[in-house]
Each structure stands twice: as structure tokens, then as C-alpha cells.
C-alpha positions in Angstrom: -63.8 -17.1 50.1 -64.6 -20.7 50.4 -63.3 -21.4 46.9 -60.1 -19.6 47.7 -59.7 -21.6 50.9 -60.3 -24.8 49.0 -57.9 -24.2 46.2 -55.3 -22.0 47.7 -55.4 -22.6 51.5 -54.0 -26.1 51.1 -50.9 -25.0 49.3 -47.7 -25.6 51.3 -46.1 -22.6 52.9 -43.2 -21.0 51.0 -39.9 -19.9 52.5 -40.0 -16.4 51.2 -37.8 -13.5 52.3 -40.0 -10.5 53.2 -37.3 -8.2 54.5 -36.6 -5.1 52.3 -34.3 -5.8 49.4 -30.9 -4.1 49.5 -30.0 -1.5 46.9 -29.1 -3.1 43.5 -25.7 -2.7 41.9 -27.4 -1.1 39.0 -29.6 1.2 41.2 -30.6 4.3 39.1 -30.1 7.8 40.6 -31.6 11.0 39.2 -28.9 13.7 39.0 -29.8 16.9 40.8 -29.9 20.4 39.4 -28.8 19.4 35.9 -30.2 20.3 32.5 -29.7 18.2 29.4 -30.5 19.4 25.9 -31.0 16.7 23.3 -31.1 18.1 19.7 -33.4 16.3 17.3 -33.6 17.0 13.6 -37.2 18.0 12.7 -39.1 20.1 10.3 -41.4 21.3 13.0 -39.8 23.6 15.6 -41.1 21.9 18.8 -39.5 21.0 22.1 -40.5 18.5 24.7 -39.6 19.9 28.2 -39.4 17.4 31.0 -38.8 18.4 34.6 -38.2 15.5 37.0 -37.8 15.0 40.7 -36.8 11.8 42.4 -39.4 10.2 44.7 -39.5 6.7 46.1 -40.5 3.1 45.2 -43.9 1.6 44.8 -44.3 -0.4 48.0 -45.7 2.1 50.5 -49.1 2.3 48.8 -50.2 5.3 50.9 -47.2 7.3 49.7 -47.7 6.1 46.1 -51.3 7.2 46.1 -50.5 10.5 47.7 -48.0 11.2 45.0 -50.6 10.3 42.4 -53.0 12.8 43.9 -50.2 15.4 43.8 -49.5 14.6 40.1 -53.2 15.3 39.4 -53.0 18.6 41.2 -49.8 19.5 39.5 -51.3 18.7 36.1 -54.2 21.0 36.8 -51.9 23.8 37.7 -49.9 23.2 34.6 -53.1 23.5 32.6 -54.0 26.8 34.3 -50.6 28.4 34.1 -49.2 27.1 30.8 -52.2 26.5 28.7 -54.6 29.1 29.9 -52.3 31.9 31.1 -49.3 31.6 28.9 -51.1 29.9 26.0 -48.0 28.1 24.8 -49.0 24.4 25.2 -52.3 22.6 24.9 -51.8 19.5 27.1 -49.1 19.7 29.7 -49.3 17.0 32.4 -47.5 15.5 35.4 -47.2 12.0 36.8 -45.3 9.9 39.3 -43.7 6.6 38.3 -42.8 4.6 41.3 -40.5 1.6 40.7 -41.3 -1.9 41.7 -37.8 -3.1 40.8 -35.5 -0.6 42.4 -35.8 0.0 46.2 -36.2 3.6 47.1 -36.5 4.8 43.5 -39.2 6.7 41.6 -39.5 9.7 39.4 -42.1 12.5 39.5 -42.2 14.2 36.1 -43.8 17.2 34.4 -44.1 17.1 30.5 -44.8 20.1 28.3 -44.6 20.2 24.5 -43.7 23.8 23.6 -41.9 26.0 21.0 -38.1 26.0 21.6 -38.1 29.8 22.3 -40.7 29.3 25.1 -38.7 26.7 27.1 -37.3 29.1 29.7 -40.6 30.7 30.4 -42.3 27.3 30.8 -39.5 26.1 33.1 -40.0 29.2 35.2 -43.7 28.4 35.5 -43.0 24.8 36.4 -40.6 25.9 39.1 -43.1 28.3 40.5 -45.8 25.6 40.7 -43.4 23.2 42.5 -42.2 25.9 44.9 -45.8 26.9 45.8 -46.9 23.4 46.4 -43.8 22.7 48.5 -44.3 25.7 50.7 -48.1 26.2 50.7 -49.4 22.7 49.9 -52.7 21.8 48.1 -55.9 23.7 48.9 -59.1 22.0 49.7 -60.7 22.6 46.3 -57.8 21.1 44.5 -57.7 18.1 46.8 -61.4 17.3 46.3 -61.2 17.6 42.5 -58.2 15.3 42.4 -59.3 12.8 45.0 -62.9 12.2 44.1 -62.3 10.7 40.6 -59.4 8.6 42.1 -61.6 7.2 44.8 -64.4 6.4 42.3 -61.9 4.5 40.1 -60.4 2.6 43.0 -63.9 1.7 44.3 -65.0 0.4 40.9 -61.7 -1.4 40.3 -62.0 -3.3 43.6 -65.1 -4.9 42.3 -63.2 -6.6 39.5 -61.3 -9.9 39.5 -58.4 -8.2 37.8 -57.8 -6.0 40.9 -57.6 -8.9 43.3 -55.5 -11.0 41.0 -53.1 -8.4 39.6 -52.9 -5.8 42.4 -53.4 -7.9 45.5 -52.4 -11.5 44.9 -49.7 -11.4 42.2 -46.3 -11.4 43.8 -47.9 -11.1 47.3 -45.6 -13.8 48.6 -42.7 -11.4 48.1 -44.7 -8.3 49.0 -47.3 -9.3 51.7 -48.2 -5.7 52.3 -50.3 -5.9 49.2 -53.0 -7.7 51.3 -53.4 -4.5 53.3 -54.1 -2.2 50.3 -57.8 -2.8 49.8 -58.5 -1.7 53.4 -56.6 1.6 53.2 -58.9 4.5 54.1 -59.2 7.5 51.8 -58.3 9.7 54.8 -54.7 8.6 54.4 -54.5 9.8 50.7 -53.3 13.3 51.2 -50.9 14.8 48.7 -47.2 14.8 49.5 -44.2 16.4 47.8 -41.4 14.4 46.3 -38.2 13.7 48.2 -36.1 16.7 49.4 -39.2 18.8 50.0 -39.4 21.8 50.2 -36.4 22.2 47.8 -37.9 19.9 45.1 -34.4 19.4 43.7 -35.0 19.2 40.0 -33.4 17.6 37.0 -34.4 19.0 33.6 -34.0 17.9 30.0 -35.6 18.8 26.7 -35.5 17.7 23.1 -35.8 20.4 20.5 -35.1 21.5 16.9 -31.3 22.0 16.8 -31.5 25.0 14.4 -30.8 28.4 16.0 
């Protein structure tokens, strides 16, 4: 702390705008309820199914972490339903990508590699998972199995210089809320559904072998 005060505390104050940025002219928007099929020439009849929901930007770290927990729970349900029950894909997964550049924009995605003739069945399973999470939430066992590894990772990362430099100090003049992140309690990291819950308005696209 003394070294930081000596080398950084004497720097002149910057005139930085800390009010939220207005929407950009090129602000992306995820279409709702659409399906895109992208044919790809391939010798192996495989499809990549992606279901996506719009979420929000990065800057509310509590929300961002909650969505990360939700992605872990969603991934586990994908594994149980699609890999173990249906047996049609080995490594389905979900993640949330929150934008730092575009205010109010992020995308929650589920990815599944599957045979083209299994796309509809897998999409039904994904929709069922999303609907159940939206209406019934995450149970206590799922929450603990998702949150414990995340808390361990955060705790270990906080002991590194890279965390304080890259996650807290970098760009903090434009986003002073970053200084609050290390003190956020784990009690605030409860899973939350993407925007438009409980509907989970979805956009779907997949790439597949174009042959019938």
C-alpha cells in the first residue's frame, strides 16, 4: 500500500466521465425467436447447434458473476440431458459473454455438436432446460457444485498481481466500480436468468452438412 501511495498517489487527478455511456450507433442486438441454418460443405455429417439469449453488459459484476454461475448449472444440465440421457453429444456447454464495449449487451449461449438429424431433439432439450430454470430456478445442490469451484478460483486469483492489475486497476479511471469488486460477498452470487425471464426469448442458429 505504501508503494502504491508513493508511485500512484501523487499523480494528478484526471477529468474522466464516469456516467454510463449512451448506446453506440453500431450497438448490436440479438434477434428474437429466429433460427438460422448455415450450410457447410463437409465429409463428416455434423452440426453445431447454438442457442442464444441476450443478457447484459459486463459492468455490474454481481450480475455478471451470477450469470457465470447460471452458465455452469446450465452446462451440467446439458451434460445430464444431452450426453447421458440422449447420448447424442459428448461435450455440450453453456457460457455467458458480457460485453465491455457495448452498454447493455451480452449473450448467453448453449453450444452442442450433434448429428444433423438430432438437431430438433437437442433443441427441445435445451428449451426444456431453459424453461425449467426460468420457472423453478437452481436447486441447492446445483448451486453449491457451481459456486464452490468459482469461489476457490476467485480467492486464488485475488492473491496474484495479475488480478489487481488487470481486473481492478486497468481502465479503473473509466470504470471506478472495479475497485468494489474484490469486496463483493459470495452471498450476492446467486444464479439469475438472462433478460426477458421467464420467457428466455431465444435466437438459434446451426451449421450443418448441406446434404439431405
